[in-house]
mmCIF file of C-alpha atoms in Angstrom:
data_model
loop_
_atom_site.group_PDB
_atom_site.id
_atom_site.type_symbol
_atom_site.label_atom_id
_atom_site.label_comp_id
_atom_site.label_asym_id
_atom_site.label_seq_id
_atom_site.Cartn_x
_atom_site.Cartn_y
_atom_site.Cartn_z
ATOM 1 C CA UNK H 1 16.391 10.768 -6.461
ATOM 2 C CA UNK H 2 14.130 11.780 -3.839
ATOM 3 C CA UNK H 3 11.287 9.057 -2.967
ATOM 4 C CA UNK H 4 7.437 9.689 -3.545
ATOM 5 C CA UNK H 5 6.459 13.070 -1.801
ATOM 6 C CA UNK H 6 2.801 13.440 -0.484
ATOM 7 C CA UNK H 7 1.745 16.345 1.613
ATOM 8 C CA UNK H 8 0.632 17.306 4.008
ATOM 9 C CA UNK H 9 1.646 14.772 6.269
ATOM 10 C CA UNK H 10 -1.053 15.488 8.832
ATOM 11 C CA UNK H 11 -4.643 16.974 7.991
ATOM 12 C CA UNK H 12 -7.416 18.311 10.149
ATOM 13 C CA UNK H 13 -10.623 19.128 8.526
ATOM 14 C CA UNK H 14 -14.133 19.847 10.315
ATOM 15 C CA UNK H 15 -17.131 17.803 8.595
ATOM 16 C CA UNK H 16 -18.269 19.954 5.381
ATOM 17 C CA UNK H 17 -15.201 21.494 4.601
ATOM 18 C CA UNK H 18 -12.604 19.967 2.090
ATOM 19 C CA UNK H 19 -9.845 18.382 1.692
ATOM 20 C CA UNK H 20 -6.458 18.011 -0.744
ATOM 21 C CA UNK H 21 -4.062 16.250 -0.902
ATOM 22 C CA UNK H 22 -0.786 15.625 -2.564
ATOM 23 C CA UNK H 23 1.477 13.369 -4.063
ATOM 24 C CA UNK H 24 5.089 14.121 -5.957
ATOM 25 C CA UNK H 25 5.836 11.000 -7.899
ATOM 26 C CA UNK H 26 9.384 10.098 -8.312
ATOM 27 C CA UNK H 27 11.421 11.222 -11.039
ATOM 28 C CA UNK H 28 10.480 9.733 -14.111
ATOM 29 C CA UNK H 29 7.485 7.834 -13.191
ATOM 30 C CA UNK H 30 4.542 8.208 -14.928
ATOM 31 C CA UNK H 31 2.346 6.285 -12.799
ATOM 32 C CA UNK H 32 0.266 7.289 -9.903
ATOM 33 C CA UNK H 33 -1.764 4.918 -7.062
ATOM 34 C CA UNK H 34 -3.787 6.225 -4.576
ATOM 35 C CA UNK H 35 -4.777 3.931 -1.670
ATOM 36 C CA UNK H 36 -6.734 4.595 1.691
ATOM 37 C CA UNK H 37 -6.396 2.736 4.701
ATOM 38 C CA UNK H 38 -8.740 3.547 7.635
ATOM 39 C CA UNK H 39 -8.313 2.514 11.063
ATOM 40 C CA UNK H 40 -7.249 -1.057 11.586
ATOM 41 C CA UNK H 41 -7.797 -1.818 8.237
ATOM 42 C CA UNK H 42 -5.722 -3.176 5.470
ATOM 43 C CA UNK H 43 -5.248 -0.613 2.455
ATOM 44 C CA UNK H 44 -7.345 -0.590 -0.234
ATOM 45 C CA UNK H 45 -6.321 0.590 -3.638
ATOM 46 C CA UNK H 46 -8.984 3.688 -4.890
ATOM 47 C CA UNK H 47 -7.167 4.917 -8.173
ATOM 48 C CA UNK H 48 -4.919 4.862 -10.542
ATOM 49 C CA UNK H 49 -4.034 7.749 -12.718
ATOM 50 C CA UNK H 50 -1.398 8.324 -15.705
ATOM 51 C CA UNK H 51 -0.607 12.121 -17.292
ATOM 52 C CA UNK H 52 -3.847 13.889 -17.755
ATOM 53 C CA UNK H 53 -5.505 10.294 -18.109
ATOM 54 C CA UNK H 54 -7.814 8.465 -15.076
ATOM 55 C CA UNK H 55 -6.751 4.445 -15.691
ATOM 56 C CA UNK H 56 -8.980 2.726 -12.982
ATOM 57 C CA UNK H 57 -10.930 4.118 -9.928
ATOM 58 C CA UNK H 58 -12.533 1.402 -9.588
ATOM 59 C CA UNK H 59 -12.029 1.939 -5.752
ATOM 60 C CA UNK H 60 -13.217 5.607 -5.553
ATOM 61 C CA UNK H 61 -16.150 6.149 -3.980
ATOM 62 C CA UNK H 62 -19.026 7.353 -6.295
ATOM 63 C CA UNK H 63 -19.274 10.903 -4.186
ATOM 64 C CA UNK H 64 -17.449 13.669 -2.878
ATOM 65 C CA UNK H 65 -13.991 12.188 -4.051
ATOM 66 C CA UNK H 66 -12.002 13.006 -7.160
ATOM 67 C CA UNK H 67 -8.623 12.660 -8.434
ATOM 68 C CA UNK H 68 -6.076 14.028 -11.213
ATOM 69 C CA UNK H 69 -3.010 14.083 -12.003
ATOM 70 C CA UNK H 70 -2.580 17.215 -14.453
ATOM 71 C CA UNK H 71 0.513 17.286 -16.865
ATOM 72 C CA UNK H 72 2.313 19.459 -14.594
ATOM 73 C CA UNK H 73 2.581 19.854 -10.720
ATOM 74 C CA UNK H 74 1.359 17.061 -8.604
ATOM 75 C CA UNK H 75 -1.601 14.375 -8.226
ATOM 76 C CA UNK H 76 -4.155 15.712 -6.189
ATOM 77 C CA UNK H 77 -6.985 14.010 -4.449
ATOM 78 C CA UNK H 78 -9.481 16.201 -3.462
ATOM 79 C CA UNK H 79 -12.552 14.777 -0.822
ATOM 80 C CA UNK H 80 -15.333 17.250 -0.655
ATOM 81 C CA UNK H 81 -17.594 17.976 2.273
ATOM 82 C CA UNK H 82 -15.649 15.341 4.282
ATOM 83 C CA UNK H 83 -17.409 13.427 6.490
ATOM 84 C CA UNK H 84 -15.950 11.774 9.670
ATOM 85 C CA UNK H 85 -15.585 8.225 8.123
ATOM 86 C CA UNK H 86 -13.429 9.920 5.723
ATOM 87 C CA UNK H 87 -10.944 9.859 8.208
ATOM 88 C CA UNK H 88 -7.966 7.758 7.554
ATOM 89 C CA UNK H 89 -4.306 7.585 5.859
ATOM 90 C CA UNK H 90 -4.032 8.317 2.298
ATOM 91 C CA UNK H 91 -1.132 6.783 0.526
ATOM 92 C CA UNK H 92 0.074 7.813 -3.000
ATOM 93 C CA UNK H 93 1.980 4.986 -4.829
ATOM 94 C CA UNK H 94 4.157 5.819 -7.883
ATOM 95 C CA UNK H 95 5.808 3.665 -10.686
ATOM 96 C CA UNK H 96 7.366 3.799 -13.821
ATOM 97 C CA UNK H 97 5.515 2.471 -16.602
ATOM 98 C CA UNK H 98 4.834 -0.959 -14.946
ATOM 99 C CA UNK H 99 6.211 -2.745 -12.411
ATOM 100 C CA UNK H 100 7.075 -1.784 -8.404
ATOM 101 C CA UNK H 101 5.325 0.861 -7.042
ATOM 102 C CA UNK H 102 6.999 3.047 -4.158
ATOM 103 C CA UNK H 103 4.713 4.510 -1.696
ATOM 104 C CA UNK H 104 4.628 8.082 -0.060
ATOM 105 C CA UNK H 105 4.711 8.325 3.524
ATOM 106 C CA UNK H 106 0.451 9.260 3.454
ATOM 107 C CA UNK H 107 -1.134 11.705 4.822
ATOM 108 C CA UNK H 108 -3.334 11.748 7.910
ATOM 109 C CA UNK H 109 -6.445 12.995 7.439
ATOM 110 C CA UNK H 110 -8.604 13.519 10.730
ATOM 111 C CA UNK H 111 -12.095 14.885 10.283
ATOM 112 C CA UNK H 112 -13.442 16.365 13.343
ATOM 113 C CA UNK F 1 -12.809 -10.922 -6.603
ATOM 114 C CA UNK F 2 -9.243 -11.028 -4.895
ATOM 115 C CA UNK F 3 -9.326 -11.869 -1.230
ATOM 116 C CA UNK F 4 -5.782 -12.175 0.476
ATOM 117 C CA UNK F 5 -5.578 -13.569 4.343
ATOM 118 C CA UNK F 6 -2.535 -13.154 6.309
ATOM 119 C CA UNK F 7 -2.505 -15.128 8.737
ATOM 120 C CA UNK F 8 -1.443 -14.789 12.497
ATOM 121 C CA UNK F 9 -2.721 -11.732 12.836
ATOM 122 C CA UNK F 10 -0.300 -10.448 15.568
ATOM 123 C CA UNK F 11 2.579 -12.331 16.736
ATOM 124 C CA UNK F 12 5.409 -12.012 18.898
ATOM 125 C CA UNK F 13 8.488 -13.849 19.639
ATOM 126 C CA UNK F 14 11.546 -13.426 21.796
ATOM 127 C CA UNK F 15 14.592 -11.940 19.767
ATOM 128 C CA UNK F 16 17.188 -14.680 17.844
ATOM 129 C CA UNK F 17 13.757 -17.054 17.102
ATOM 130 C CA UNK F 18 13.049 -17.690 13.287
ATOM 131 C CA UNK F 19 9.663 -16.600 11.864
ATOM 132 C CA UNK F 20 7.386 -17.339 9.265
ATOM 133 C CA UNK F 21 4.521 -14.879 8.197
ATOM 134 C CA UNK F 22 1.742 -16.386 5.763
ATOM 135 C CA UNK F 23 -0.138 -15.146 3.032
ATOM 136 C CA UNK F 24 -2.866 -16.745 1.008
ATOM 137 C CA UNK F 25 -5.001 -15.047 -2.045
ATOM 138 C CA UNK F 26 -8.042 -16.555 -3.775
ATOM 139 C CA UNK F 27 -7.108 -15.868 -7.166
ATOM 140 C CA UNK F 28 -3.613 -17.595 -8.922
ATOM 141 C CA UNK F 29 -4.007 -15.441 -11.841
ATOM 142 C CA UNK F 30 -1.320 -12.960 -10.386
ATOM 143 C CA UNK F 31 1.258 -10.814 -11.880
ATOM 144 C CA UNK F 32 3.777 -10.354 -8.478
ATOM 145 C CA UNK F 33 3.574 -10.563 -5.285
ATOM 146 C CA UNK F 34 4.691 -8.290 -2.947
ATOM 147 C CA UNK F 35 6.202 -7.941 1.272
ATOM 148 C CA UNK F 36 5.829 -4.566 2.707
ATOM 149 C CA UNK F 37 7.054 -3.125 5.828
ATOM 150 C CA UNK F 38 4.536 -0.481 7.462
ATOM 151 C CA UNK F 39 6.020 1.238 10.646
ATOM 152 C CA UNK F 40 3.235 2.629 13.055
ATOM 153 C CA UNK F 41 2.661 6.241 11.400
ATOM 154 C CA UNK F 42 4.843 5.562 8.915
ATOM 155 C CA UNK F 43 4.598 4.618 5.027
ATOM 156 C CA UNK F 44 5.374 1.187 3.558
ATOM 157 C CA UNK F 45 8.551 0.245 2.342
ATOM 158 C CA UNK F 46 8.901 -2.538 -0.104
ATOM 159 C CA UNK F 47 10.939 -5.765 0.938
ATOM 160 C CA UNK F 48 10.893 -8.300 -1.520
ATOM 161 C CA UNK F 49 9.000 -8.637 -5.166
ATOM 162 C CA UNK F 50 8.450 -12.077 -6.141
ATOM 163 C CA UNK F 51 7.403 -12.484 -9.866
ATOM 164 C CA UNK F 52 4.494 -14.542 -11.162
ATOM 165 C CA UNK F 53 7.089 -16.966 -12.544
ATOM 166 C CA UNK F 54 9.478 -17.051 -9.724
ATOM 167 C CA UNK F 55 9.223 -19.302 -6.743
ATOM 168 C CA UNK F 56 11.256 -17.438 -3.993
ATOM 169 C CA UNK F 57 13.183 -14.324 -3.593
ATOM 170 C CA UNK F 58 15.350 -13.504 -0.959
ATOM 171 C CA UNK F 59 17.278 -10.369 0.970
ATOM 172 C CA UNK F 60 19.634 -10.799 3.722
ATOM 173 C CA UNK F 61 17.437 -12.247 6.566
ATOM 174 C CA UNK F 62 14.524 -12.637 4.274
ATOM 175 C CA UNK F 63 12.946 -14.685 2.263
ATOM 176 C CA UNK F 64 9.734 -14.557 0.346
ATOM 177 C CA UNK F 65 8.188 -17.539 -1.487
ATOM 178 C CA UNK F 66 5.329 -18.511 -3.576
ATOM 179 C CA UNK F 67 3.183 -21.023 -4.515
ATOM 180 C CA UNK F 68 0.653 -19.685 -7.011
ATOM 181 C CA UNK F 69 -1.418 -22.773 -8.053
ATOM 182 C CA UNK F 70 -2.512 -23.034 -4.390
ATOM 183 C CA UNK F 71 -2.205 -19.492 -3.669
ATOM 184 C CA UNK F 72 0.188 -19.033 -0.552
ATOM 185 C CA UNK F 73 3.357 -17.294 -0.333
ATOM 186 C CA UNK F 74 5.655 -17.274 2.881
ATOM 187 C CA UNK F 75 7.598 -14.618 4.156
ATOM 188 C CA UNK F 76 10.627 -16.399 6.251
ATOM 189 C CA UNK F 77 12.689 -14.160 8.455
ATOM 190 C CA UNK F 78 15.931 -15.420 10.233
ATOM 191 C CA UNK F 79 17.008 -14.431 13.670
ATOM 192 C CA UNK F 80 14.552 -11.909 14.247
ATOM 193 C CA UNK F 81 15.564 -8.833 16.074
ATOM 194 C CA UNK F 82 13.831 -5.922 18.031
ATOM 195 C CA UNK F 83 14.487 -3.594 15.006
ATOM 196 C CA UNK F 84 12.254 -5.884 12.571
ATOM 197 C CA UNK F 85 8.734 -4.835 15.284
ATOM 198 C CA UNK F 86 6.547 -3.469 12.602
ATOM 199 C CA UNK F 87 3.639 -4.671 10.420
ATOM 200 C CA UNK F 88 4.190 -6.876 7.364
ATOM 201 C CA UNK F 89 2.026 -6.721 4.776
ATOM 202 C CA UNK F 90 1.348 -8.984 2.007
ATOM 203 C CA UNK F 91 -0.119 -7.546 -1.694
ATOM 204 C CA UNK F 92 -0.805 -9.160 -5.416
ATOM 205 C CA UNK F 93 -1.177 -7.444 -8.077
ATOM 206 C CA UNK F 94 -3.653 -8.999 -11.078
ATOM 207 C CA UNK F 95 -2.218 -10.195 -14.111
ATOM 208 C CA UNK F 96 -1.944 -8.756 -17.624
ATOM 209 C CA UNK F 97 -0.431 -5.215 -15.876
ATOM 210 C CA UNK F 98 1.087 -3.660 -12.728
ATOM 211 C CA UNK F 99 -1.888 -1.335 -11.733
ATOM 212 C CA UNK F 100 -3.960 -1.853 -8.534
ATOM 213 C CA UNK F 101 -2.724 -4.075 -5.404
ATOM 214 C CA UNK F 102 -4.603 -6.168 -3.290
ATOM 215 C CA UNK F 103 -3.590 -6.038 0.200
ATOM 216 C CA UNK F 104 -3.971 -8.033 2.973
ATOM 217 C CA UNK F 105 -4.746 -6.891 6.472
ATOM 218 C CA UNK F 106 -1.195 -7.500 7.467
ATOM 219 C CA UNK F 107 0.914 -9.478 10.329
ATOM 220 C CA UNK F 108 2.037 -7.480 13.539
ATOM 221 C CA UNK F 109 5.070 -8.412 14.749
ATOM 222 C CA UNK F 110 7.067 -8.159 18.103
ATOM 223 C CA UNK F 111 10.295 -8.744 18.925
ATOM 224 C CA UNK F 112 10.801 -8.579 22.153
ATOM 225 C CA UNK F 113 14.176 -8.582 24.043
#
C-alpha cells in the first residue's frame, strides 16, 4: 500500500503565475488535509476535504487559494497569482474515515 | 482557540543521555494527541497516538504521555542516538472528530556523538 503521494516535490513559480499541486491519498481513505508550513514555522492546518465535498477551510486564506478533491484523480490545491509569501511546504494529510492521518512528503513551493 | 507550546525549542545532548520533549495545549477538550518526526526536507512521520482517554503510549525507545486536565503531554526517549537528530513535533486534534490538527512549533533535537 503505497503511502500518501503529493507532487511535485519541488515547485518554482515567478510572482503572478500559478500554482498546483497534488496529493494521492492512500488506498481507501477518504479523507484529505492540507497543511502549509512556511519558513521556521510550525504547520498550520488550511483544509479539509472529503469526495466532491469541502469539510472545513477554515485555514484557507480568503484569496487566490482553492482546493478540491474531485471523485476521481487526485486533491488539488491550486494558489493563483502567487505571491512570494506564498512560499513554503505544502503537506497533504490523508485518513480513513476518522482517526490517524498520514502525511505526504509536501511539496516545495518557491516563488521567485 | 488552541495554542500548543513545545517547549525547549532546540536541544541537544550527547548520544546514550535520556530525553524528555514537552508539550502543553490550552484547550483539554481534545480528541488525540499526536508525536511526529519531521526530517529537514522531509515529511512527517507519525510516532505515537495517544487517545483522549489514554494516559501513555509507548514504542520501543519511546514514550508519549498525557495529562489532559492540565494540558501537557511528554514525549520520553531512552538512550538517544545520532539517528533520532530531527524535529519532533507535537499536534491535538479537537474533540467530537479527527479533522484539523493543531501543531506546535516543534523541538529540534541533536544527538551528537
Amino acid at each position: 500500500n503505497a503511502g500518501v503521494m503529493q507532487n511535485p516535490r519541488h515547485l518554482v513559480r515567478r510572482r503572478g503565475q500559478e500554482a498546483r499541486l497534488r496529493c494521492s491519498p492512500m488506498k481507501g481513505h477518504s479523507h484529505v488535509y492540507w497543511y502549509r508550513q512556511l519558513p521556521e514555522e510550525g504547520l498550520k492546518f488550511m483544509v479539509y476535504l472529503q469526495k466532491e465535498n469541502i469539510i472545513d477551510e477554515s485555514g484557507m486564506p480568503k484569496e487566490r487559494f482553492s482546493a478540491e478533491f474531485p471523485k476521481e484523480g487526485p486533491s488539488i490545491l491550486r494558489i493563483q497569482q502567487v505571491v512570494r509569501g506564498d512560499s513554503a511546504a505544502y503537506f497533504c494529510a490523508s485518513s480513513p474515515v476518522t482517526e490517524t492521518q498520514y502525511f505526504g512528503p509536501g511539496t516545495r513551493l518557491l516563488v521567485l | 482557540k488552541q495554542e500548543v507550546t513545545q517547549i525547549p525549542a532546540a536541544l541537544s545532548v550527547p548520544e546514550g543521555e535520556n530525553l524528555v520533549l514537552n508539550c502543553s495545549f490550552t484547550d483539554s477538550a481534545i480528541y488525540n494527541l499526536q508525536w511526529f518526526r519531521q526530517d529537514p526536507g522531509k515529511g512527517l512521520t507519525s510516532l505515537l497516538l495517544i487517545q483522549s482517554s489514554q494516559r501513555e503510549q509507548t514504542s520501543g525507545r519511546l514514550n508519549a504521555s498525557l495529562d489532559k486536565s492540565s494540558g501537557r503531554s511528554t514525549l520520553y526517549i531512552a538512550a538517544s542516538q545520532p539517528g533520532d537528530s530531527a524535529t519532533y513535533l507535537c499536534a491535538v486534534t479537537p474533540t467530537g472528530t479527527a479533522s484539523k490538527l493543531t501543531f506546535g512549533t516543534g523541538t529540534r533535537l541533536q544527538v551528537t556523538l
